Coordinates of C-alpha atoms in Angstrom, one line a residue:
M6 CA 0.0 0.0 0.0
A7 CA 1.3 3.4 -0.9
F8 CA 1.3 6.3 1.6
F9 CA 1.8 9.4 -0.5
N10 CA 1.6 11.9 2.4
L11 CA 3.7 9.9 4.9
L12 CA 7.4 9.5 5.5
N13 CA 9.3 6.8 3.6
R14 CA 10.0 4.4 6.3
V15 CA 12.0 1.9 4.3
E16 CA 14.6 3.2 1.9
Y17 CA 17.1 1.4 -0.4
A18 CA 20.6 2.6 -1.2
C19 CA 21.4 3.0 -4.9
V20 CA 24.8 2.3 -6.3
C21 CA 25.5 6.1 -6.3
G22 CA 24.7 6.3 -2.6
L23 CA 21.3 8.0 -2.8
L24 CA 18.4 6.7 -0.8
N25 CA 15.0 6.1 -2.4
P26 CA 12.0 3.9 -1.8
L27 CA 11.8 0.8 -3.8
T28 CA 9.0 2.2 -6.1
K29 CA 11.4 4.9 -7.4
L30 CA 14.3 2.6 -8.3
Y31 CA 15.2 0.5 -11.4
F32 CA 17.1 -2.7 -11.8
C33 CA 19.5 -3.3 -14.7
R34 CA 19.6 -7.0 -15.5
H35 CA 22.9 -6.6 -17.4
C36 CA 24.8 -4.8 -14.5
M37 CA 22.6 -6.4 -11.9
K38 CA 22.6 -3.1 -9.9
L39 CA 20.0 -0.8 -8.6
R40 CA 19.6 2.4 -10.5
C41 CA 17.9 5.6 -9.3
G42 CA 16.7 8.5 -11.4
F43 CA 20.2 10.0 -11.6
C44 CA 21.8 6.7 -12.7
V45 CA 19.7 6.5 -15.9
C46 CA 19.5 8.8 -18.9
Q47 CA 16.3 9.7 -20.8
E48 CA 15.8 9.3 -24.5
V49 CA 12.9 10.7 -26.5
D50 CA 11.3 7.8 -28.5
S51 CA 8.3 9.5 -30.1
N52 CA 6.3 12.7 -30.2
F53 CA 2.6 12.7 -30.2
C54 CA -0.4 14.9 -29.4
S55 CA -2.2 13.9 -26.3
N56 CA -5.6 15.0 -27.7
C57 CA -5.8 13.5 -31.2
L58 CA -3.1 10.8 -30.5
E59 CA -1.3 11.7 -33.8
N60 CA 2.2 10.2 -33.9
I61 CA 4.6 12.9 -35.4
P62 CA 8.2 12.2 -36.5
S63 CA 11.0 14.2 -34.9
S64 CA 11.7 16.0 -38.2
E65 CA 8.2 17.3 -38.5
T66 CA 8.2 18.1 -34.8
K67 CA 11.0 20.7 -35.4
M68 CA 9.1 22.2 -38.3
R69 CA 5.9 22.5 -36.3
K70 CA 7.7 24.0 -33.4
N71 CA 6.7 21.1 -31.1
R72 CA 3.0 21.9 -31.5
C73 CA 0.0 20.1 -33.0
N74 CA -1.6 21.6 -36.1
T75 CA -5.2 20.5 -35.4
C76 CA -5.6 20.9 -31.6
F77 CA -5.7 24.2 -29.7
N78 CA -5.6 25.3 -26.1
C79 CA -8.0 27.7 -24.5
P80 CA -6.3 31.1 -24.0
S81 CA -8.4 31.7 -20.9
C82 CA -8.1 28.5 -18.8
Q83 CA -5.5 26.5 -20.9
H84 CA -7.8 23.5 -21.4
T85 CA -8.2 21.8 -24.8
L86 CA -10.7 23.5 -27.1
S87 CA -13.5 21.5 -28.8
V88 CA -14.8 22.0 -32.3
R89 CA -18.5 22.8 -32.3
A90 CA -20.9 22.9 -35.3
S91 CA -23.6 25.4 -36.0
I92 CA -26.0 26.0 -38.9
A93 CA -25.7 29.3 -40.8
T94 CA -27.6 30.7 -43.8
V95 CA -25.3 32.3 -46.3
P96 CA -26.1 33.7 -49.8
L97 CA -25.2 31.4 -52.7
A98 CA -22.3 32.6 -54.7
A99 CA -22.7 33.5 -58.3
G100 CA -22.2 30.5 -60.6
A101 CA -22.5 28.0 -57.8
D102 CA -24.4 24.8 -58.3
S103 CA -28.0 25.0 -57.1
K104 CA -27.6 21.4 -55.6
E105 CA -25.6 22.8 -52.7
G106 CA -28.8 24.0 -51.0
S107 CA -31.1 21.6 -49.2
P108 CA -34.8 21.1 -50.3
A109 CA -36.0 22.7 -47.1
T110 CA -33.9 25.8 -47.8
E111 CA -35.1 26.0 -51.4
D112 CA -38.7 25.8 -50.3
A113 CA -38.1 28.5 -47.7
A114 CA -36.4 30.6 -50.4
K115 CA -39.4 30.1 -52.8
A116 CA -41.8 31.1 -50.0
A117 CA -39.8 34.2 -49.3
K118 CA -39.7 35.0 -53.0
G119 CA -43.5 34.5 -53.3
G120 CA -44.2 36.6 -50.2
S121 CA -42.1 39.5 -51.5
S122 CA -43.3 39.4 -55.1
S123 CA -44.4 43.1 -54.9
T124 CA -40.8 44.2 -54.3
P125 CA -38.8 44.7 -57.4
G126 CA -35.3 43.2 -58.0
P127 CA -34.0 39.7 -58.2
A128 CA -34.2 37.6 -55.1
V129 CA -30.9 36.3 -53.5
K130 CA -30.8 32.6 -53.1
Q131 CA -29.9 31.4 -49.6
V132 CA -28.0 28.3 -48.7
T133 CA -27.7 26.5 -45.4
K134 CA -24.2 25.4 -44.5
K135 CA -22.7 23.8 -41.5
M136 CA -20.1 26.1 -39.9
Y137 CA -17.6 25.2 -37.2
Y138 CA -16.1 27.3 -34.3
L139 CA -13.9 26.7 -31.3
A140 CA -15.3 26.5 -27.8
C141 CA -14.1 25.6 -24.4
L142 CA -16.3 23.3 -22.3
T143 CA -14.6 24.4 -19.1
C144 CA -14.8 28.2 -19.0
R145 CA -17.3 28.7 -21.9
W146 CA -14.9 30.7 -24.0
N147 CA -15.4 30.5 -27.8
S148 CA -13.9 31.9 -30.9
H149 CA -16.8 34.3 -31.4
D150 CA -15.6 36.4 -28.4
I151 CA -12.6 37.7 -30.3
G152 CA -14.1 37.8 -33.7
I153 CA -12.6 34.7 -35.4
P154 CA -14.8 33.8 -38.4
D155 CA -16.3 30.3 -38.5
Q156 CA -14.8 27.7 -40.8
T157 CA -16.5 25.4 -43.3
A158 CA -14.4 22.4 -42.2
A159 CA -13.8 21.0 -38.8
T160 CA -10.1 20.7 -39.4
G161 CA -9.9 24.0 -41.2
Q162 CA -7.0 26.5 -41.0
W163 CA -7.9 28.8 -38.2
P164 CA -6.5 32.3 -38.6
E165 CA -3.6 33.2 -36.5
P166 CA -2.6 36.7 -35.3
E167 CA 0.4 38.4 -36.8
Y168 CA 3.0 39.2 -34.1
P169 CA 5.0 42.4 -34.5
N170 CA 8.4 40.8 -33.9
A171 CA 7.9 37.7 -36.1
T172 CA 10.1 39.0 -38.9
R173 CA 12.9 39.8 -36.5
F174 CA 12.8 36.3 -34.9
A175 CA 12.8 34.7 -38.4
L176 CA 16.0 36.7 -39.3
L177 CA 17.7 35.7 -36.0
L178 CA 16.8 32.0 -36.6
E179 CA 18.3 32.1 -40.1
H180 CA 21.4 33.8 -38.8
Y181 CA 22.1 31.3 -36.0
Q182 CA 21.3 28.3 -38.3
S183 CA 24.1 29.5 -40.6
V184 CA 26.4 30.0 -37.6
V185 CA 25.8 26.4 -36.5
L186 CA 26.3 25.0 -40.0
H187 CA 29.6 27.0 -40.4
D188 CA 30.8 25.6 -37.0
K189 CA 29.9 22.1 -38.0
Q190 CA 31.8 22.3 -41.3
E191 CA 34.9 23.6 -39.4
R192 CA 34.8 20.7 -37.0
Q193 CA 34.5 18.2 -39.9
E194 CA 37.5 19.9 -41.6
L195 CA 39.5 19.6 -38.4
W196 CA 38.5 16.0 -38.1
R197 CA 39.7 15.2 -41.6
R198 CA 43.1 16.8 -40.8
K199 CA 43.5 14.9 -37.6
M200 CA 42.3 11.6 -39.1
P201 CA 45.4 9.2 -39.5
K202 CA 46.0 7.4 -42.7
K203 CA 45.2 3.8 -42.8
S204 CA 48.6 2.8 -44.1
Q205 CA 51.9 4.4 -44.9
F206 CA 51.7 3.3 -48.5
P207 CA 48.0 3.7 -49.6
S208 CA 46.8 1.4 -52.3
L209 CA 44.9 2.9 -55.2
T210 CA 43.5 -0.4 -56.5
D211 CA 40.4 -2.1 -55.4
R212 CA 37.7 -4.2 -57.0
T213 CA 37.0 -1.5 -59.6
G214 CA 40.7 -0.9 -60.4
L215 CA 40.9 2.7 -59.0
T216 CA 39.3 4.4 -56.1
A217 CA 36.2 6.4 -56.7
S218 CA 37.9 9.7 -56.1
M219 CA 40.6 9.0 -58.6
I220 CA 38.1 8.1 -61.2
R221 CA 36.1 11.3 -60.6
R222 CA 39.3 13.3 -61.0
Q223 CA 40.3 11.6 -64.3
M224 CA 36.9 12.2 -65.7
G225 CA 37.1 15.9 -64.7
W226 CA 34.4 15.7 -62.1
S227 CA 34.6 17.4 -58.7
D228 CA 35.0 15.3 -55.6
G229 CA 31.6 14.4 -54.2
K230 CA 32.7 15.0 -50.6
V231 CA 33.8 18.5 -51.2
Q232 CA 31.2 21.0 -50.0
L233 CA 31.2 24.7 -50.3
K234 CA 31.9 26.4 -47.0
T235 CA 29.1 28.5 -45.8
T236 CA 29.6 31.9 -44.2
P237 CA 27.3 33.2 -41.4
I238 CA 24.6 35.4 -42.8
P239 CA 25.1 38.9 -41.5
I240 CA 22.3 40.4 -39.4
K241 CA 21.6 43.9 -38.3
E242 CA 22.3 44.4 -34.6
S243 CA 19.6 45.6 -32.3
V244 CA 20.3 49.2 -31.1
A245 CA 18.4 50.8 -28.3
S246 CA 16.5 53.9 -29.4
E247 CA 16.1 57.0 -27.3
E248 CA 12.8 58.0 -29.0
V249 CA 10.0 56.4 -27.0
D250 CA 6.4 57.0 -27.6
E251 CA 4.5 58.7 -24.8
L252 CA 2.0 56.9 -22.8
P253 CA -1.6 57.4 -23.9
A254 CA -3.7 59.7 -21.7
E255 CA -6.4 57.0 -21.4
L256 CA -4.0 54.8 -19.5
L257 CA -3.7 57.4 -16.7
H258 CA -7.3 58.7 -16.5
A259 CA -9.6 55.8 -17.7
G260 CA -10.9 53.3 -15.2
V261 CA -9.5 49.8 -15.0
N262 CA -11.8 46.9 -15.5
L263 CA -10.0 43.9 -14.0
R264 CA -12.3 41.5 -15.9
T265 CA -10.7 42.6 -19.2
V266 CA -7.1 42.4 -18.0
T267 CA -5.2 39.2 -18.6
T268 CA -3.5 37.3 -15.8
L269 CA 0.1 36.4 -15.6
T270 CA -0.6 32.8 -16.6
Q271 CA -2.5 33.9 -19.7
R272 CA 0.3 36.2 -20.8
L273 CA 3.0 33.6 -20.4
A274 CA 1.0 31.2 -22.4
Q275 CA 1.4 33.5 -25.4
P276 CA 5.0 34.8 -25.1
A277 CA 5.2 36.2 -28.6
K278 CA 2.6 38.9 -27.9
Q279 CA 1.6 38.9 -24.2
S280 CA -1.6 40.8 -24.7
A281 CA -2.8 42.9 -21.9
S282 CA -6.4 42.8 -23.0
F283 CA -8.6 39.7 -22.7
S284 CA -10.1 40.4 -26.2
Q285 CA -6.7 39.9 -27.8
L286 CA -6.1 36.4 -26.6
Y287 CA -6.0 33.9 -29.5
P288 CA -6.1 30.1 -29.3
Q289 CA -2.6 28.5 -29.1
H290 CA -1.6 25.2 -30.7
K291 CA -1.4 22.4 -28.2
L292 CA 2.1 21.3 -27.2
L293 CA 3.2 17.8 -28.1
S294 CA 3.8 15.1 -25.6
I295 CA 6.7 12.7 -25.6
K296 CA 7.4 9.0 -24.8
C297 CA 10.7 8.6 -23.1
S298 CA 12.9 5.5 -22.6
L299 CA 15.4 5.1 -19.7
R300 CA 18.8 3.8 -20.4
C301 CA 21.5 2.6 -17.9
R302 CA 24.4 5.1 -17.9
Q303 CA 27.0 2.4 -17.3
C304 CA 26.1 -0.4 -19.7
D305 CA 23.9 1.5 -22.2
H306 CA 21.1 -1.0 -22.0
N307 CA 17.4 0.0 -21.9
V308 CA 15.8 -0.1 -18.4
I309 CA 12.4 1.3 -19.4
K310 CA 11.0 1.3 -22.9
S311 CA 7.3 1.9 -23.8
E312 CA 5.3 1.0 -26.8
Y313 CA 5.6 3.1 -29.9
N314 CA 1.8 3.5 -30.3
P315 CA 0.6 6.6 -28.4
S316 CA -2.7 5.0 -27.4
S317 CA -0.9 2.1 -25.7
I318 CA 0.2 2.4 -22.0
K319 CA 2.1 -0.9 -21.9
Y320 CA 5.9 -1.3 -21.7
R321 CA 8.1 -3.3 -24.0
I322 CA 10.8 -3.3 -21.3
A323 CA 9.9 -2.6 -17.7
L324 CA 12.8 -3.3 -15.3
F325 CA 11.4 -1.7 -12.2
A326 CA 13.2 -2.7 -9.0
A327 CA 9.9 -3.8 -7.4
Y328 CA 9.8 -6.7 -10.0
H329 CA 13.3 -8.1 -9.1
V330 CA 14.4 -6.9 -5.6
P331 CA 12.8 -8.2 -2.4
D332 CA 10.3 -5.8 -1.0
V333 CA 10.9 -5.1 2.7
R334 CA 8.1 -3.4 4.7
L335 CA 7.7 -2.4 8.3
V336 CA 4.9 -4.3 9.9
R337 CA 5.2 -3.3 13.6
C338 CA 7.7 -2.0 16.1
D339 CA 7.4 -1.9 19.8
P340 CA 7.8 1.4 21.6
L341 CA 11.5 2.4 21.8
R342 CA 12.7 3.3 25.3
C343 CA 15.7 5.4 26.4
E344 CA 16.8 2.8 29.0
G345 CA 18.3 0.7 26.2
A346 CA 15.8 -2.1 26.4
E347 CA 15.4 -4.3 23.4
S348 CA 12.2 -3.9 21.4
A349 CA 10.6 -6.3 18.9
L350 CA 10.6 -5.3 15.2
L351 CA 8.5 -7.2 12.6
L352 CA 9.5 -7.0 8.9
R353 CA 7.7 -8.5 6.0
I354 CA 9.9 -9.6 3.0
T355 CA 8.2 -10.4 -0.3
N356 CA 9.7 -12.2 -3.2
P357 CA 8.5 -10.7 -6.5
T358 CA 10.2 -13.1 -8.8
I359 CA 9.1 -16.5 -10.2
N360 CA 12.2 -18.2 -8.7
E361 CA 12.8 -19.3 -5.1
M362 CA 15.0 -16.8 -3.3
T363 CA 17.5 -17.3 -0.4
V364 CA 17.7 -14.3 1.8
T365 CA 20.5 -13.4 4.3
I366 CA 20.5 -10.4 6.5
M367 CA 23.9 -9.0 7.3
E368 CA 25.4 -5.9 9.0
L369 CA 26.1 -2.7 7.1
P370 CA 29.6 -2.2 5.7
T371 CA 31.9 0.1 7.7
V372 CA 33.1 3.5 6.4
D373 CA 36.4 2.0 5.1
E374 CA 34.6 -0.9 3.4
E375 CA 32.1 1.6 1.8
R376 CA 35.0 3.8 0.5
L377 CA 36.7 0.7 -0.9
L378 CA 33.4 -0.2 -2.6
I379 CA 33.1 3.3 -4.1
H380 CA 36.7 3.0 -5.4
E381 CA 35.9 -0.3 -7.1
L382 CA 32.8 1.2 -8.7
K383 CA 34.8 4.1 -10.1
A384 CA 37.4 1.7 -11.5
M385 CA 34.8 -0.5 -13.1
A386 CA 33.1 2.5 -14.7
L387 CA 36.5 3.8 -16.0
E388 CA 37.3 0.4 -17.4
S389 CA 34.0 0.1 -19.2
A390 CA 34.3 3.6 -20.7
T391 CA 37.9 2.9 -21.9
A392 CA 36.9 -0.5 -23.4
A393 CA 34.1 1.2 -25.3
S394 CA 36.4 3.9 -26.7
V395 CA 39.0 1.4 -27.7
A396 CA 36.4 -0.8 -29.4
S397 CA 35.1 2.1 -31.4
A398 CA 38.6 3.2 -32.4
G399 CA 39.6 -0.3 -33.3
G400 CA 36.4 -0.8 -35.4
A401 CA 37.1 2.4 -37.4
G402 CA 40.6 1.5 -38.4
G403 CA 41.3 -2.1 -37.5
C404 CA 42.3 -3.0 -41.0
S405 CA 45.8 -1.5 -40.8
G406 CA 48.4 -3.1 -38.8
G407 CA 50.5 -0.1 -37.7
Q408 CA 47.7 2.4 -37.3
T409 CA 47.9 4.9 -34.4
S410 CA 45.0 4.7 -32.0
L411 CA 42.4 7.5 -32.4
T412 CA 42.4 8.1 -28.6
S413 CA 46.1 9.0 -28.6
L414 CA 45.5 12.0 -30.9
S415 CA 43.1 14.0 -28.9
Q416 CA 40.7 13.4 -26.0
G417 CA 38.0 15.4 -27.8
F418 CA 37.9 13.0 -30.8
A419 CA 37.7 9.8 -28.8
R420 CA 34.3 8.5 -27.9
Q421 CA 33.5 9.6 -24.4
G422 CA 31.7 7.2 -22.0
T423 CA 28.3 8.1 -20.8
L424 CA 28.2 10.4 -17.8
I425 CA 27.8 8.3 -14.7
E426 CA 26.6 9.6 -11.3
E427 CA 29.5 10.1 -8.9
P428 CA 29.3 7.5 -6.1
R429 CA 29.2 8.9 -2.6
L430 CA 28.8 7.8 1.0
V431 CA 25.3 7.2 2.2
D432 CA 24.1 10.3 4.0
R433 CA 22.1 8.5 6.7
A434 CA 23.3 8.1 10.3
V435 CA 22.4 4.8 12.0
N436 CA 21.6 5.3 15.7
G437 CA 20.1 1.8 16.4
T438 CA 21.4 -1.7 16.8
L439 CA 19.7 -4.7 15.2
K440 CA 19.9 -8.2 16.5
L441 CA 20.3 -10.0 13.2
P442 CA 19.2 -13.6 12.5
D443 CA 21.8 -16.3 12.8
S444 CA 21.0 -18.1 9.6
S445 CA 19.6 -17.7 6.1
F446 CA 16.0 -18.4 5.1
T447 CA 14.1 -19.2 1.9
V448 CA 11.3 -17.1 0.4
N449 CA 9.0 -19.0 -2.0
Q450 CA 8.4 -17.8 -5.6
R451 CA 5.6 -15.6 -6.6
D452 CA 2.3 -17.5 -7.2
D453 CA -0.7 -15.4 -8.1
S454 CA -3.1 -18.2 -7.3
A455 CA -1.7 -18.6 -3.8
E456 CA -3.0 -15.2 -2.8
F457 CA -6.5 -16.5 -2.6
D458 CA -5.5 -19.5 -0.5
E459 CA -6.5 -19.1 3.1
F460 CA -4.2 -21.8 4.3
V461 CA -1.1 -20.4 6.0
Q462 CA 2.0 -22.5 5.4
G463 CA 3.7 -23.8 8.5
H464 CA 7.0 -25.6 8.5
Q465 CA 8.4 -27.4 11.5
D466 CA 12.0 -26.7 10.6
E467 CA 11.5 -22.9 10.4
P468 CA 14.0 -20.8 12.3
K469 CA 12.7 -19.1 15.5
F470 CA 12.9 -15.6 14.0
I471 CA 10.3 -16.4 11.3
V472 CA 6.8 -15.5 12.7
W473 CA 4.5 -16.0 9.7
R474 CA 4.8 -17.4 6.2
K475 CA 2.3 -17.4 3.3
A476 CA 2.9 -17.8 -0.4
N477 CA 5.9 -15.5 -1.3
H478 CA 5.6 -13.5 2.0
V479 CA 7.7 -14.0 5.1
V480 CA 7.4 -12.0 8.4
I481 CA 10.5 -12.1 10.6
R482 CA 11.1 -10.8 14.1
L483 CA 14.3 -8.8 14.9
G484 CA 15.5 -7.2 18.1
V485 CA 16.3 -3.5 18.0
Q486 CA 18.0 -1.4 20.6
P487 CA 18.6 2.4 20.4
K488 CA 22.2 3.6 21.1
P489 CA 22.9 5.4 24.4
D490 CA 23.6 8.7 22.8
V491 CA 20.1 9.0 21.2
Q492 CA 18.2 12.0 22.4
P493 CA 14.5 11.8 23.3
D494 CA 12.1 12.7 20.5
E495 CA 14.7 11.7 17.9
D496 CA 14.1 9.3 15.0
V497 CA 15.7 5.9 15.4
V498 CA 17.2 4.7 12.2
V499 CA 18.5 1.1 11.7
G500 CA 20.0 -0.5 8.7
F501 CA 21.2 -3.8 7.4
T502 CA 22.6 -5.4 4.2
L503 CA 20.1 -7.7 2.4
Q504 CA 21.7 -10.5 0.4
Y505 CA 19.4 -12.4 -1.9
T506 CA 19.9 -14.9 -4.8
Y507 CA 18.8 -13.7 -8.2
F508 CA 18.3 -15.8 -11.4
N509 CA 19.6 -13.8 -14.3
T510 CA 17.5 -14.4 -17.5
V511 CA 19.8 -12.4 -19.7
A512 CA 22.0 -14.7 -21.9
D513 CA 25.6 -13.7 -21.4
K514 CA 27.7 -13.8 -24.6
S515 CA 30.7 -15.3 -22.9
V516 CA 28.7 -17.9 -21.1
A517 CA 26.9 -18.8 -24.3
S518 CA 30.1 -19.2 -26.3
A519 CA 31.7 -21.3 -23.6
A520 CA 28.6 -23.5 -23.4
A521 CA 28.7 -24.0 -27.2
T522 CA 32.3 -25.0 -27.3
S523 CA 32.3 -27.1 -24.1
T524 CA 31.6 -30.8 -23.8
P525 CA 28.2 -32.1 -22.9
S526 CA 29.3 -32.9 -19.4
L527 CA 29.7 -29.2 -18.7
S528 CA 26.3 -28.2 -19.9
G529 CA 25.1 -27.5 -16.4
T530 CA 27.8 -24.9 -15.8
S531 CA 26.0 -22.2 -17.8
K532 CA 22.9 -22.7 -15.7
E533 CA 24.8 -22.4 -12.5
Q534 CA 26.4 -19.2 -13.6
K535 CA 22.9 -17.6 -14.0
W536 CA 22.4 -17.6 -10.2
H537 CA 24.0 -14.6 -8.5
A538 CA 24.1 -13.4 -4.9
L539 CA 23.3 -9.7 -4.9
N540 CA 23.5 -7.2 -2.0
T541 CA 21.5 -4.1 -1.2
R542 CA 21.6 -1.8 1.8
I543 CA 18.3 -1.0 3.5
Y544 CA 17.6 1.8 6.0
I545 CA 14.5 1.8 8.2
N546 CA 13.1 4.7 10.2
L547 CA 11.4 3.3 13.3
G548 CA 10.0 6.6 14.6
K549 CA 10.6 8.7 17.6
L550 CA 12.4 7.6 20.7
Q551 CA 10.0 7.8 23.7
P552 CA 11.4 9.4 26.8
V553 CA 11.4 7.8 30.2
G554 CA 8.0 7.6 31.9
V555 CA 5.9 8.0 28.8
E556 CA 3.5 5.1 28.1

């Protein structure tokens, strides 16, 4: 059960040292480590409109300025506008087909013509058409309030206001695009200069006899890779002017009607104009939504990946920590006394996996052991980043025997590893002592049908610290004792290291290759290597320490 307004009593330590509840952590099956929100990177998979569910490619998203063409937001309350239909009678255009009008309209026109036969002049034929306008079902705003004409189609092109600085912004955009393109060409030219040759004696022969560039030169053609360098488009600088128009007299003497003045939220919703009058607010195109995938920063594997279809809420990859790591919850804790008396603590441990799990509760590592663990994590991250850069450099020029490594030229041209969160010490002081169990215990696999079974499993050979067991749930009793230096009305925090067995379902390449080349007698080795003993640190807040004499 989730308590949104209460303190997180049980927190898990991520690899980087940050504490989070289990529901906010991820589990990488390739690294077999816990990952928090800072240990994963986000990638945009798709852009879509949350109203019409139109999936828009990223190239079109830039052209549309990250907005939908057909959906609009209300300028008054920022809700989505709805297209409403109305019937309007308009005069038939000259030369138009008479079939556009309905029979009822034609009869009405004939009756009107017969009734006004005494008036001279030709009668104008009327046609009934269905017209569409925008309306907000929340605040009752509609496009008639600001004089936007109705459209003949529901997806018609609604008129947009002209902003005074639109031309200036277009010139600035064109200028900075040329600056970016010029900078990109300079970097590519520098890359070609720093790129080492594949061999000291380059060969001009290949399957076609000569290289493509030599053939183009012999035929008098220009090299296809040569591009004309672009120069930044000059732009006129903005200069402040001393000539400022005077304020109108109406602004100083006329009364202010607050109902016609826009609020700060309404002005910021239209940053191009920021109208001060409510009658000048126009509908704004709805911003697009995105679907993001999360990727592990260390091994570059996906942790969370959703479906591509905008209407689908399912996940293609969902490596939440709650699906792989035992869930530890605080059931009950006896009142903690200042005298140092031992209190009973009940914890419930749940196995979320489909494999049986062996759990061992150990003490927390010391400060020196934790620093050594951080040093090993940093060395492992550096080794993985170096291996990735060497592999990319070797793949680019591995055909030449005496080629210089690309990483030795410049650190800027080598492939940099992904930015990994800096490991740190856990910022949580433990002021309580736990009486840990003296042996390991087994937690059964998850069985959905066993949830409806009223029979509580009872084993005669259970350890004494196990109080209750049912399906994949186990309740254990531990002894807790506050330290002598704990002050009254201070939170008592205890912690322990939870070691559990995990069955890795990801096929390791090295294990698979070894299993393929090994003898049949060693076929069980690969299965044994899928079982791993993982550790995670857990901190529990047991509440306030009660002073002496308080019952």
